[in-house]
Short mmCIF file of C-alpha atoms in Angstrom, two decimals:
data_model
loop_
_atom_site.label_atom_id
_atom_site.label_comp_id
_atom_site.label_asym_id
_atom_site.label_seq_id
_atom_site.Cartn_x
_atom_site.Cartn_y
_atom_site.Cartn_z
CA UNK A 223 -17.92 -25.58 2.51
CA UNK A 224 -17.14 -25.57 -1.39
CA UNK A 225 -20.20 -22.75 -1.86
CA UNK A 226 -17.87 -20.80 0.76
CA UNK A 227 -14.48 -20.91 -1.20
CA UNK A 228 -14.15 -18.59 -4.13
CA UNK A 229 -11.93 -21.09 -6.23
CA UNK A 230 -13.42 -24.04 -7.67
CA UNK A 231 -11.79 -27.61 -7.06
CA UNK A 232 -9.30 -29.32 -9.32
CA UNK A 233 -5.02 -28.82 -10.56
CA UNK A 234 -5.46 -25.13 -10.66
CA UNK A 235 -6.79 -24.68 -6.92
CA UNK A 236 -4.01 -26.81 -5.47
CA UNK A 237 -1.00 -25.43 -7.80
CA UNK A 238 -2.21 -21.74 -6.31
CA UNK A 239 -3.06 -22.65 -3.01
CA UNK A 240 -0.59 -23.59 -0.12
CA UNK A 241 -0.04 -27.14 0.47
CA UNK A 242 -0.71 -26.48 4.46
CA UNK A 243 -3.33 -24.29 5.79
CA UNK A 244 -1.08 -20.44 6.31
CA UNK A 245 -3.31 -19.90 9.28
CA UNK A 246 -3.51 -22.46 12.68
CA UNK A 247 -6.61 -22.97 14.79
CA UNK A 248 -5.01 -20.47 17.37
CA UNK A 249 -4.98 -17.47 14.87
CA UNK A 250 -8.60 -18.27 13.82
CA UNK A 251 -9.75 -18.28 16.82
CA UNK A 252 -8.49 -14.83 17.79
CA UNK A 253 -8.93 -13.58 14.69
CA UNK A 254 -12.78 -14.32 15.81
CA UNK A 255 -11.91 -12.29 18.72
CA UNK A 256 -10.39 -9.73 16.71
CA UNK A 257 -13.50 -9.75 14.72
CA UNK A 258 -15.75 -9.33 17.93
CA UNK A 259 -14.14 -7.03 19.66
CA UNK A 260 -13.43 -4.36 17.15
CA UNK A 261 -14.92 -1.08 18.21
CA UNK A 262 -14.12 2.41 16.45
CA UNK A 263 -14.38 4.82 19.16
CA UNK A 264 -13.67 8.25 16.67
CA UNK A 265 -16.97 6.67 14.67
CA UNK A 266 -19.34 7.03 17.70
CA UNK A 267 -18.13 10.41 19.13
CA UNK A 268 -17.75 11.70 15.20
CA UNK A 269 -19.91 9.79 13.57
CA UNK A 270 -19.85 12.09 10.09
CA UNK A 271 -15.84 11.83 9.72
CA UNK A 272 -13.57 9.26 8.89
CA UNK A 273 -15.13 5.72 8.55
CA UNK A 274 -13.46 2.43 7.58
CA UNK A 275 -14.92 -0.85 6.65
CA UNK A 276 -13.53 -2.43 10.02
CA UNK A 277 -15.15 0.56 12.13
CA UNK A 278 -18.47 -1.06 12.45
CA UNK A 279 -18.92 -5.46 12.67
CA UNK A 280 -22.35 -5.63 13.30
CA UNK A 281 -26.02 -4.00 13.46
CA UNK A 282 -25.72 -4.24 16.94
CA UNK A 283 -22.64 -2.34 17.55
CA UNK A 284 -23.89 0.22 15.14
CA UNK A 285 -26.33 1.84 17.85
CA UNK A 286 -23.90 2.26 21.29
CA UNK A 287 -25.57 0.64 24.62
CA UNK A 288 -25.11 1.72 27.94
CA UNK A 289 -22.07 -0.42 28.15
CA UNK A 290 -20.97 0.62 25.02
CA UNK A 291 -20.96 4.62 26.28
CA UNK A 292 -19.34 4.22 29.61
CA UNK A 293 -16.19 2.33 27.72
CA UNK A 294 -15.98 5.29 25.27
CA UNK A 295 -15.22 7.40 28.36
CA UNK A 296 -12.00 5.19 28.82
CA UNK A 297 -8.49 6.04 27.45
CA UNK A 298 -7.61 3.66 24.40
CA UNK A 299 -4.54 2.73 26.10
CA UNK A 300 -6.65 1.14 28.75
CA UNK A 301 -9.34 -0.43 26.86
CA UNK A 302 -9.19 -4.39 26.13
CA UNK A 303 -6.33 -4.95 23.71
CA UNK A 304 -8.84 -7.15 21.66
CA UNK A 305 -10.01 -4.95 19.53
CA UNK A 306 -9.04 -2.84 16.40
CA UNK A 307 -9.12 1.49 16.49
CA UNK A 308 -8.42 4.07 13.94
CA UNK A 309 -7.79 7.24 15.17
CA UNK A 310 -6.86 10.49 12.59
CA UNK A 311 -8.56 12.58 10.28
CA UNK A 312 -6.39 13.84 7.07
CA UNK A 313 -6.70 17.32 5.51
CA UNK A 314 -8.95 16.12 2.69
CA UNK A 315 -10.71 13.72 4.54
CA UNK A 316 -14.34 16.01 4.72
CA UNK A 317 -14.47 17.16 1.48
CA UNK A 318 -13.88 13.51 -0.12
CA UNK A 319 -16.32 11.98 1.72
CA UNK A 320 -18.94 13.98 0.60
CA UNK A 321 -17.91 12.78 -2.82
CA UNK A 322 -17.40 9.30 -1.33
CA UNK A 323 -21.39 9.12 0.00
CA UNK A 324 -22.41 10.18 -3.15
CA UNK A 325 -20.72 7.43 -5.35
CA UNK A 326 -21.47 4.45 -2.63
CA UNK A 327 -25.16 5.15 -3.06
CA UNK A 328 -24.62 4.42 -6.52
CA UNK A 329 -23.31 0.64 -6.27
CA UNK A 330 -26.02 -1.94 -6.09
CA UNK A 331 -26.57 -3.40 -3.05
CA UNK A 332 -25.37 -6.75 -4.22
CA UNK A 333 -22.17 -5.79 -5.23
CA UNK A 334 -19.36 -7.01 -2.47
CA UNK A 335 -17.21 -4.84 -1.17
CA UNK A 336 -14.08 -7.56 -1.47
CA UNK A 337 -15.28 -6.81 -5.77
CA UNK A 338 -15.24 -3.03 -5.22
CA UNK A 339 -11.83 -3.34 -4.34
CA UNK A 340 -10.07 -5.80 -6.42
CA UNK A 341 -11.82 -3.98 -9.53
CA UNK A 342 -9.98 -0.90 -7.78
CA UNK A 343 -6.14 -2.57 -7.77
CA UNK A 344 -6.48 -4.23 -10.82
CA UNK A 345 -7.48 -0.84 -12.45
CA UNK A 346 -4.22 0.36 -10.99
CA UNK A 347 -2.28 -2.28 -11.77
CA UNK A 348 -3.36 -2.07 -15.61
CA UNK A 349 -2.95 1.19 -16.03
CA UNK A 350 0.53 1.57 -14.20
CA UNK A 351 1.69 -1.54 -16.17
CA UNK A 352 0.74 0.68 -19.53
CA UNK A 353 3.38 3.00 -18.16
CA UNK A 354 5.74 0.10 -17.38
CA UNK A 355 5.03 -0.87 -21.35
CA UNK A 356 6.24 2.10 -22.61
CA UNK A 357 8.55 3.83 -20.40
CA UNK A 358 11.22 0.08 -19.17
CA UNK A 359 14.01 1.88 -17.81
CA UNK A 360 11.58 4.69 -16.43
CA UNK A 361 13.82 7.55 -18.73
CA UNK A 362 11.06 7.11 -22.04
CA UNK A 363 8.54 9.22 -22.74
CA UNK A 364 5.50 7.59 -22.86
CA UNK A 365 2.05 8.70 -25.08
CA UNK A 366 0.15 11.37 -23.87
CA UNK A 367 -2.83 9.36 -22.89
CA UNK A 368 -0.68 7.30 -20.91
CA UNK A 369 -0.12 9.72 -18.18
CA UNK A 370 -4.27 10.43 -18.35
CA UNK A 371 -5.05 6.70 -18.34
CA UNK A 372 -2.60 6.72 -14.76
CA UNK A 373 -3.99 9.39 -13.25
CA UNK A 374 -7.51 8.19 -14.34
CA UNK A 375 -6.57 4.90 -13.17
CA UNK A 376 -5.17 6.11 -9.19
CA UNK A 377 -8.44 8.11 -9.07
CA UNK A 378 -10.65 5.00 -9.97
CA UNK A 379 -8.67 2.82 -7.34
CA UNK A 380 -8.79 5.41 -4.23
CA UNK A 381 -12.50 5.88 -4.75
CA UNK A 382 -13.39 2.57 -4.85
CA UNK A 383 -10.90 1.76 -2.37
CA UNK A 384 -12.81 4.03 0.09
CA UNK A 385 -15.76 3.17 -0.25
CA UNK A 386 -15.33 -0.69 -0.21
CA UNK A 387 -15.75 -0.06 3.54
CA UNK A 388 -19.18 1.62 3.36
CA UNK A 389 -20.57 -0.98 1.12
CA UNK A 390 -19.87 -3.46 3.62
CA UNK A 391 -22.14 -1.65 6.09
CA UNK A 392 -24.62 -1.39 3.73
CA UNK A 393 -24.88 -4.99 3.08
CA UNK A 394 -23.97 -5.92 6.57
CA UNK A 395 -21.13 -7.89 5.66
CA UNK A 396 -18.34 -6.67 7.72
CA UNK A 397 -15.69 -8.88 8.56
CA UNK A 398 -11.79 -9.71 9.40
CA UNK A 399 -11.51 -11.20 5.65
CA UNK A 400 -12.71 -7.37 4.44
CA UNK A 401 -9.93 -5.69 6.66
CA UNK A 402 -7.38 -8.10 5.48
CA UNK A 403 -8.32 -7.78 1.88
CA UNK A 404 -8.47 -4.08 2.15
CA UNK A 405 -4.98 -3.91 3.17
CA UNK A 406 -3.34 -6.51 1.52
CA UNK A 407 -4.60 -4.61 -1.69
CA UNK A 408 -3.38 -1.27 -0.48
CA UNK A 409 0.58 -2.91 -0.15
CA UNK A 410 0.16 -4.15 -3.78
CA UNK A 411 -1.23 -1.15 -5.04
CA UNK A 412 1.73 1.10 -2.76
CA UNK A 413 4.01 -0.85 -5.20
CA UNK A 414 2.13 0.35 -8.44
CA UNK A 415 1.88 3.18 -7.01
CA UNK A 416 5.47 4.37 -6.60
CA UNK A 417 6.31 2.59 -9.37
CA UNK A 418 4.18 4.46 -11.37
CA UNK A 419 4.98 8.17 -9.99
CA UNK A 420 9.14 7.17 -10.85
CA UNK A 421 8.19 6.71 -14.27
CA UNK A 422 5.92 9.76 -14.81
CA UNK A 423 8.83 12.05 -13.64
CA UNK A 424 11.66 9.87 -15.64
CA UNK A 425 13.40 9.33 -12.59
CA UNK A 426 15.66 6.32 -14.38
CA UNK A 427 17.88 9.26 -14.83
CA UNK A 428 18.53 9.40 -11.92
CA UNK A 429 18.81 5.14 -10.25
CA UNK A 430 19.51 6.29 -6.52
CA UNK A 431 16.93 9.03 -6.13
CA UNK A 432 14.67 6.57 -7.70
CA UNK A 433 15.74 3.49 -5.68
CA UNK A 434 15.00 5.18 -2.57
CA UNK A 435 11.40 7.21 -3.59
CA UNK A 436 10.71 3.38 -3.98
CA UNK A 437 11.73 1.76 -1.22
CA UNK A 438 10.41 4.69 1.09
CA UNK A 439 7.38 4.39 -0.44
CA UNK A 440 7.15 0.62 0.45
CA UNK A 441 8.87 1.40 3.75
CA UNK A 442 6.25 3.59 5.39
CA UNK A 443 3.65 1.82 4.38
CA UNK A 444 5.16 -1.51 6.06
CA UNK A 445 5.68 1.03 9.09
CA UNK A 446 2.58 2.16 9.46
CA UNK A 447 1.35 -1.59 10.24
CA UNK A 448 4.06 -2.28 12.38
CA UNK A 449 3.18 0.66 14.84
CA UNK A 450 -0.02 -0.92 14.67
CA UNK A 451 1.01 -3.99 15.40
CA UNK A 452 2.46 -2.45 18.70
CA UNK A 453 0.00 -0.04 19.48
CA UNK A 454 -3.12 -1.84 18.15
CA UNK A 455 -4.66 1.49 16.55
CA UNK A 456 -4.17 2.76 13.05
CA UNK A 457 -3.35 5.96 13.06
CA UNK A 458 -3.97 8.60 10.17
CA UNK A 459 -2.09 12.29 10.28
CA UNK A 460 -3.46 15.30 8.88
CA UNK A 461 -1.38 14.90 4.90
CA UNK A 462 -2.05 10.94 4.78
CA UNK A 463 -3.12 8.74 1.77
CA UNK A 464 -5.55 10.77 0.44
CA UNK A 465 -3.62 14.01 0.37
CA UNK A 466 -0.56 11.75 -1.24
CA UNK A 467 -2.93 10.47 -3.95
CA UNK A 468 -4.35 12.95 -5.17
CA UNK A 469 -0.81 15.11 -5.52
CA UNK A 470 0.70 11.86 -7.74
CA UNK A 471 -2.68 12.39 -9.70
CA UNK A 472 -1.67 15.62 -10.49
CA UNK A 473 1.77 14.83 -11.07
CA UNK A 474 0.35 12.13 -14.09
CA UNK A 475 -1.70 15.04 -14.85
CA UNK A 476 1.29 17.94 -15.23
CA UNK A 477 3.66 15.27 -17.47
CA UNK A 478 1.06 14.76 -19.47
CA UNK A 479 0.21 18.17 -20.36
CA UNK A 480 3.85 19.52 -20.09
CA UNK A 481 5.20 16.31 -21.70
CA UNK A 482 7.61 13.98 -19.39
CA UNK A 483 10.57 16.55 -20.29
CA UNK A 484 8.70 19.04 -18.04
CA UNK A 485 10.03 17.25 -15.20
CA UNK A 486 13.56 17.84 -17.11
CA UNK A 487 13.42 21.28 -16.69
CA UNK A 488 15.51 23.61 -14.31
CA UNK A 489 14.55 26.20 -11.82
CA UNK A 490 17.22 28.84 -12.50
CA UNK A 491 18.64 30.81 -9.98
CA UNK A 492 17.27 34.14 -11.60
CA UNK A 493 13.81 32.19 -10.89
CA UNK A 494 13.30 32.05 -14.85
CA UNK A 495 11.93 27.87 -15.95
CA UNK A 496 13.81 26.58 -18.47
CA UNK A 497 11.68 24.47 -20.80
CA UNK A 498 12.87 21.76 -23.19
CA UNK A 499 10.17 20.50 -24.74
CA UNK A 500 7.12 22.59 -27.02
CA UNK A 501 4.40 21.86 -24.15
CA UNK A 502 6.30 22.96 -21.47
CA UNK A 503 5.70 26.39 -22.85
CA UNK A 504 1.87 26.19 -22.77
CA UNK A 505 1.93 24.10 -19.30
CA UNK A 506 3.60 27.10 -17.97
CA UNK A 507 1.27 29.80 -19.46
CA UNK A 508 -2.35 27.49 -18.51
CA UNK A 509 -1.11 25.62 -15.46
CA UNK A 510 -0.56 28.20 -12.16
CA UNK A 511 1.69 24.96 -10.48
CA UNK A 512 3.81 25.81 -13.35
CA UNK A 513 3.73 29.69 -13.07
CA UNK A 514 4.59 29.09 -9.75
CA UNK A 515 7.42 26.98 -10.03
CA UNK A 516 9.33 29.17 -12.68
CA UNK A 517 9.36 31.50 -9.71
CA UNK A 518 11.29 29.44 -7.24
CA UNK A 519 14.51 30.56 -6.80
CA UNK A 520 16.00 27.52 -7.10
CA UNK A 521 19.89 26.84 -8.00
CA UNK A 522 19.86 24.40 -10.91
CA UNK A 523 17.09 21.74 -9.89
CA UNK A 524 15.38 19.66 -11.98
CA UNK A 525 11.69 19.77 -11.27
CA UNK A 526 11.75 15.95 -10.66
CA UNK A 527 13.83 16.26 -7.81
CA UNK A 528 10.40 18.52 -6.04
CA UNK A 529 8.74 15.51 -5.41
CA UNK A 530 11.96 13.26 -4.60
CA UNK A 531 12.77 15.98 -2.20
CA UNK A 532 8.45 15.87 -0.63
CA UNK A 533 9.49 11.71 -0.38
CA UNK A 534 12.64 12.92 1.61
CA UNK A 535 10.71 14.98 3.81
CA UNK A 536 7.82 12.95 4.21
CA UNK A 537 9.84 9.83 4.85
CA UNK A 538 11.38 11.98 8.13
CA UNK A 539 8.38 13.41 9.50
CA UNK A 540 6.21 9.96 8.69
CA UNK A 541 9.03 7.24 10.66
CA UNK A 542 9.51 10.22 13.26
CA UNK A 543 6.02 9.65 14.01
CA UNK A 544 5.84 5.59 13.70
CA UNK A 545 9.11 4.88 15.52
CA UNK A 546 7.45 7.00 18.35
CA UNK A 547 4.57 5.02 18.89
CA UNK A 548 6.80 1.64 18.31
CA UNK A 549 9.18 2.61 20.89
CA UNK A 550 6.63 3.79 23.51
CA UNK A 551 2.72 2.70 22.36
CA UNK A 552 3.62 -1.12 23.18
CA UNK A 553 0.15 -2.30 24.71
CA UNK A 554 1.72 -5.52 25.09
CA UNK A 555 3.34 -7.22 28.60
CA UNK A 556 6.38 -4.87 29.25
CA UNK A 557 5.49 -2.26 26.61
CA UNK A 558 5.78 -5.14 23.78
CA UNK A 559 3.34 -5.72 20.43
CA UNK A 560 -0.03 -6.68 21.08
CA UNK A 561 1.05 -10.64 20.31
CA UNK A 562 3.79 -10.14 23.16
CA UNK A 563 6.86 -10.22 21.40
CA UNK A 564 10.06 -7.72 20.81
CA UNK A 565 8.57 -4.13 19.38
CA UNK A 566 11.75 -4.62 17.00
CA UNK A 567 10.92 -7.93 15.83
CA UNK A 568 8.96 -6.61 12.73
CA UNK A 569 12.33 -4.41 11.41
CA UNK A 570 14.56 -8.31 10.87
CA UNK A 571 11.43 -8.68 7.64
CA UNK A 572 11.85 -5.40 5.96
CA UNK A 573 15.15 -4.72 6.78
CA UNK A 574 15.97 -8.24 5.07
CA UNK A 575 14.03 -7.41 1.92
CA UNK A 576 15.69 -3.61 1.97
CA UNK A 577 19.56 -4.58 3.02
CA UNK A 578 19.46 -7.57 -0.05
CA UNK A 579 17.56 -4.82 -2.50
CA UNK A 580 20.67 -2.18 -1.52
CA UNK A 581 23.46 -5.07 -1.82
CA UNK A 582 22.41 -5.94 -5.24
CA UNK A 583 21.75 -2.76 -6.81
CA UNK A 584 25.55 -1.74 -5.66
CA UNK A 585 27.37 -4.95 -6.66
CA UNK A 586 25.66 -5.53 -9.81
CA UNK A 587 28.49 -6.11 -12.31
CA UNK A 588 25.86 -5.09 -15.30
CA UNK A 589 23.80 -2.59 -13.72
CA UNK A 590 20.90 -4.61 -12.92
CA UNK A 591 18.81 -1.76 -11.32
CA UNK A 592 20.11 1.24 -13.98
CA UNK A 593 18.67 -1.08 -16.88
CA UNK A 594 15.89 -2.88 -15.76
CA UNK A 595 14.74 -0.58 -12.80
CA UNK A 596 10.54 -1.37 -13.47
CA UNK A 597 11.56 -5.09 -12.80
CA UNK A 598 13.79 -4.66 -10.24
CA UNK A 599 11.33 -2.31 -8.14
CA UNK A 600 8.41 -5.43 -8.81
CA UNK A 601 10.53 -8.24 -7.83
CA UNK A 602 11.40 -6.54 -4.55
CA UNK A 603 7.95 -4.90 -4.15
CA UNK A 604 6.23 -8.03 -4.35
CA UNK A 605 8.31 -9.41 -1.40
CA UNK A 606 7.66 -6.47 0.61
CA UNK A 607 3.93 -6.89 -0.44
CA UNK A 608 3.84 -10.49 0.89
CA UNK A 609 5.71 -9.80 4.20
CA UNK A 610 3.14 -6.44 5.01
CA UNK A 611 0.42 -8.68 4.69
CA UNK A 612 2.01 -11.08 6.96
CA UNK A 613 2.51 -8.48 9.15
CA UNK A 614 -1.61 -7.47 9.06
CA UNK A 615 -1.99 -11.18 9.90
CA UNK A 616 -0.11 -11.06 12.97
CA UNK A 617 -1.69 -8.59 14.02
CA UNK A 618 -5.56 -9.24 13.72
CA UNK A 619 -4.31 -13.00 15.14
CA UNK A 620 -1.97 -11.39 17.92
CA UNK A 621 0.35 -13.98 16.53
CA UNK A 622 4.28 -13.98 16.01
CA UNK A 623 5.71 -12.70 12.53
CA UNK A 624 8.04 -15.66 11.65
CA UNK A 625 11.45 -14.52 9.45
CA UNK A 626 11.33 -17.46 7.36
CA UNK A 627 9.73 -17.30 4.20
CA UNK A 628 10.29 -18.01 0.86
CA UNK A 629 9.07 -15.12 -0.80
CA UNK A 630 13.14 -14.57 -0.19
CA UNK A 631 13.79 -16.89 -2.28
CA UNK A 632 13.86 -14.66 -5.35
CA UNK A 633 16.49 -11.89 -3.95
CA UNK A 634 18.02 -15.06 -2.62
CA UNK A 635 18.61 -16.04 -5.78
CA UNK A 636 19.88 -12.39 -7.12
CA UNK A 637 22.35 -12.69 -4.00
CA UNK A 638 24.01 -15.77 -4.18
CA UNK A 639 24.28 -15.38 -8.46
CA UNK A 640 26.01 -12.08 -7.47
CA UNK A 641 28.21 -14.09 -4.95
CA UNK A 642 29.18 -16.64 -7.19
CA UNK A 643 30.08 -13.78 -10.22
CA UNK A 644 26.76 -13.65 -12.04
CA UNK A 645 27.61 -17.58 -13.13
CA UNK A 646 24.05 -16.67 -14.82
CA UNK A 647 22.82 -13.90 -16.51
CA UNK A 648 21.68 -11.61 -13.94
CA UNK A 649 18.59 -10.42 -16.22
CA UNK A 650 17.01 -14.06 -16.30
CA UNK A 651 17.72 -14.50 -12.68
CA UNK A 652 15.53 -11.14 -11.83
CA UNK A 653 13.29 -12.49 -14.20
CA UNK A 654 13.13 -15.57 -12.37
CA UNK A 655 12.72 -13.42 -9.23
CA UNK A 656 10.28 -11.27 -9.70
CA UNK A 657 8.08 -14.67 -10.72
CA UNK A 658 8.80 -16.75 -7.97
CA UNK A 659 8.02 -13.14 -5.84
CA UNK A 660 4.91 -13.29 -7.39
CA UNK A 661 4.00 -16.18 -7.78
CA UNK A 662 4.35 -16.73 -3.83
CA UNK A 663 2.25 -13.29 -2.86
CA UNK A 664 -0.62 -14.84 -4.93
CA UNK A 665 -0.67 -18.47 -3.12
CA UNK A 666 0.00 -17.22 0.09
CA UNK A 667 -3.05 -14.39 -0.56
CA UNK A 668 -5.32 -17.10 -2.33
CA UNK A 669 -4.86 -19.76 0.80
CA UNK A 670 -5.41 -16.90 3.43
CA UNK A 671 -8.61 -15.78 1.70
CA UNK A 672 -9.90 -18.89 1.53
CA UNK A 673 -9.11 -20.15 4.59
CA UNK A 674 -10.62 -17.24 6.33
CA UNK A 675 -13.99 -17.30 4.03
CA UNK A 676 -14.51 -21.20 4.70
CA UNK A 677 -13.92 -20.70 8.13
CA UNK A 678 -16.13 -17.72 8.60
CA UNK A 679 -18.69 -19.48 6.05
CA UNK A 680 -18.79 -16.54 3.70
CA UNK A 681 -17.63 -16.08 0.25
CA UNK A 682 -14.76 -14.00 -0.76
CA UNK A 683 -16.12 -11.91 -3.59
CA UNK A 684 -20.13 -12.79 -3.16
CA UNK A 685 -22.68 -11.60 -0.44
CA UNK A 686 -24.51 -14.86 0.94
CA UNK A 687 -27.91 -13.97 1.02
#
């Protein structure tokens, strides 16, 4: 059981892990189920586009049966509800996959793929904390090579975070634990992420565009798993991830060549680019995004405000989409989530986490958000983190998402320190926040891992032989 658990014994496993197992017997058990009964229908009628590392379980589902071809000809809606789908193909999706072939034959075979993708996030998270370093209050400019190192650093994370999915079919080691690491690594990482693209554009001049690029960012993402939880399918549109992505790439990419101030710059409404900074001037003349831009006949808009505007947008068109399928995909009893309950239920977590977030920022009495905005977004992100991946595990266990939790703790805190006139400094209480925030995610990831991996008998970052 020990040679299954991927920390050793001793003070530092049980200060990180959970006093009480997160998971009961129930939820094991169907996340067994979940784990059996997982069947990618888009893989077997498409078998060259979009695969995930939870398409295919086992060699034997790999080659459809008779039994297996007569349920492809039913309608997902009336297949068995014990099973996990992912239906969608983005815009980029072909090309990168050729690319994404390529580089998987290049990992050794006895790499895992739960390793491919924490060396992924953690690339991420370095290089967006770099940013963090330099740029505090998201206004600073940061070194050139800071911007490369991000955009470097997203690149490095979304290839290895697609093809952690066809290593695991390579090694035949598919399994819940991989889907739940996946994702729970993609909610961190959304946090980076957004974090990250704020900074690059200086949106700390501007707090409330910046607050809500943020908290949209988190938003959808904890949307798109809560129309799954409903529906039971992941669903992918034709601009998803990958198309995101790569334009924040070259968003690192254009500040670092035009300089930070680029994004300072206004469209006039003759359609002439006003520059303030030396780069700008050869970023317009070498980059055609740039030519194009000075073109726009915009009315005094700063070019940071393109992609604040393309979060706007997106943020519509994306929870048009979600709150469709939550309102009418139930597969549940009575149109409900796949676990039975309320399709709302999911909207008490991250409306918690997003009504506190709004209530502080506004009552601050020292500006909390305006000074310390990189903190602020990690406290809160890390919340939303934990509560998304709560979310994925009610949903591979068909199990109820319980509001308690004390990952609130920490905006707790902020609240009632607010409520009581900042009787302490409201800087070490978001300090003290953002580590309890933290600090939480990590135990309640740790004990799910390895409660999963000793249950399943594998190991977390290892390929049993």
């Amino acid at each position: 059981m020990e040679a299954s658990c991927w920390l050793s014994t001793g003070l530092v496993r049980r200060l990180i892990e959970l006093p009480s197992p997160p998971l009961s017997r129930h939820q094991l058990k169907r996340l067994e189920e979940h784990s059996s009964w997982r069947l990618d229908w888009e893989t077997w009628l498409q078998p060259q586009t979009h695969l995930r590392r939870f398409d295919v379980v086992s060699t034997a589902e790999q080659i459809p049966g008779r039994r297996q071809r007569a349920l492809l000809k039913l309608d997902c809606n009336q297949a068995s509800p014990r099973r996990y789908s992912s239906c969608g193909r983005s815009l980029l999706e072909p090309l990168m996959q050729c690319y994404w072939e390529w580089l998987v034959g290049r990992v050794p075979s006895w790499i895992a793929p739960n390793l491919i993708t924490i060396i992924g996030l953690a690339t991420n998270v370095f290089t967006t904390l770099v940013l963090v370093y330099y740029c505090p209050t998201a206004t600073e400019q940061a070194p050139l090579w800071a911007y490369l190192l991000c955009a470097v650093g997203l690149f490095v994370y979304q290839s290895l975070d697609a093809i952690d999915g066809k290593q695991a079919r390579r090694t035949n080691s598919s399994s819940p634990l991989g889907e739940l690491f996946d994702h729970g690594c993609d909610s961190l990482s959304t946090v980076f992420v957004v974090l990250g693209t704020s900074i690059a554009v200086q949106m700390g001049t501007n707090p409330d565009w910046m607050f809500f690029c943020c908290f949209a960012g988190m938003f959808m993402f904890y949307c798109a798993h809560w129309q799954t939880y409903v529906s039971g399918t992941l669903r992918f549109g034709i601009i998803d991830v990958t198309e995101v992505q790569i334009f924040i790439i070259l968003m690192y990419l254009l500040a670092a060549v035009g300089g930070a101030a680029f994004w300072q710059s206004l469209v006039s409404p003759a359609g002439t680019h006003t520059h303030t900074h030396p780069r700008l001037h050869v970023a317009a003349l070498t980059l055609p995004s740039a030519r194009l831009c000075s073109q726009i006949p915009v009315l005094n808009i700063q070019m940071k405000m393109v992609p604040a505007v393309c979060t706007f947008l997106g943020a519509i068109f994306s929870c048009t989409n979600y709150f469709r399928v939550i309102f009418t995909g139930g597969v549940g009893k009575n149109g409900s989530t796949i676990a039975g309950t309320s399709v709302l239920s999911p909207v008490l977590h991250i409306g918690s986490v997003i009504t506190l977030a709004v209530m502080i920022y506004k009552k601050s009495a020292v500006q909390l958000f305006e000074k310390h905005p990189c903190l602020y977004i990690l406290a809160f992100g890390f919340v939303s983190a934990k509560i998304t991946n709560k979310l994925v595990v009610a949903h591979m266990t068909k199990s109820e998402m319980h509001l308690h939790d004390l990952v609130f703790l920490g905006p707790g805190l902020l609240f009632l320190d607010q409520y009581f006139n900042s009787f302490i400094d409201e800087y070490l209480v978001l300090w003290i926040a953002l580590v309890i925030s933290f600090f939480d995610l990590v135990r309640y990831c740790v004990s799910v891992c390895n409660q999963i991996a000793c249950h399943l008998h594998i190991c977390v970052f290892k390929i049993k032989p």
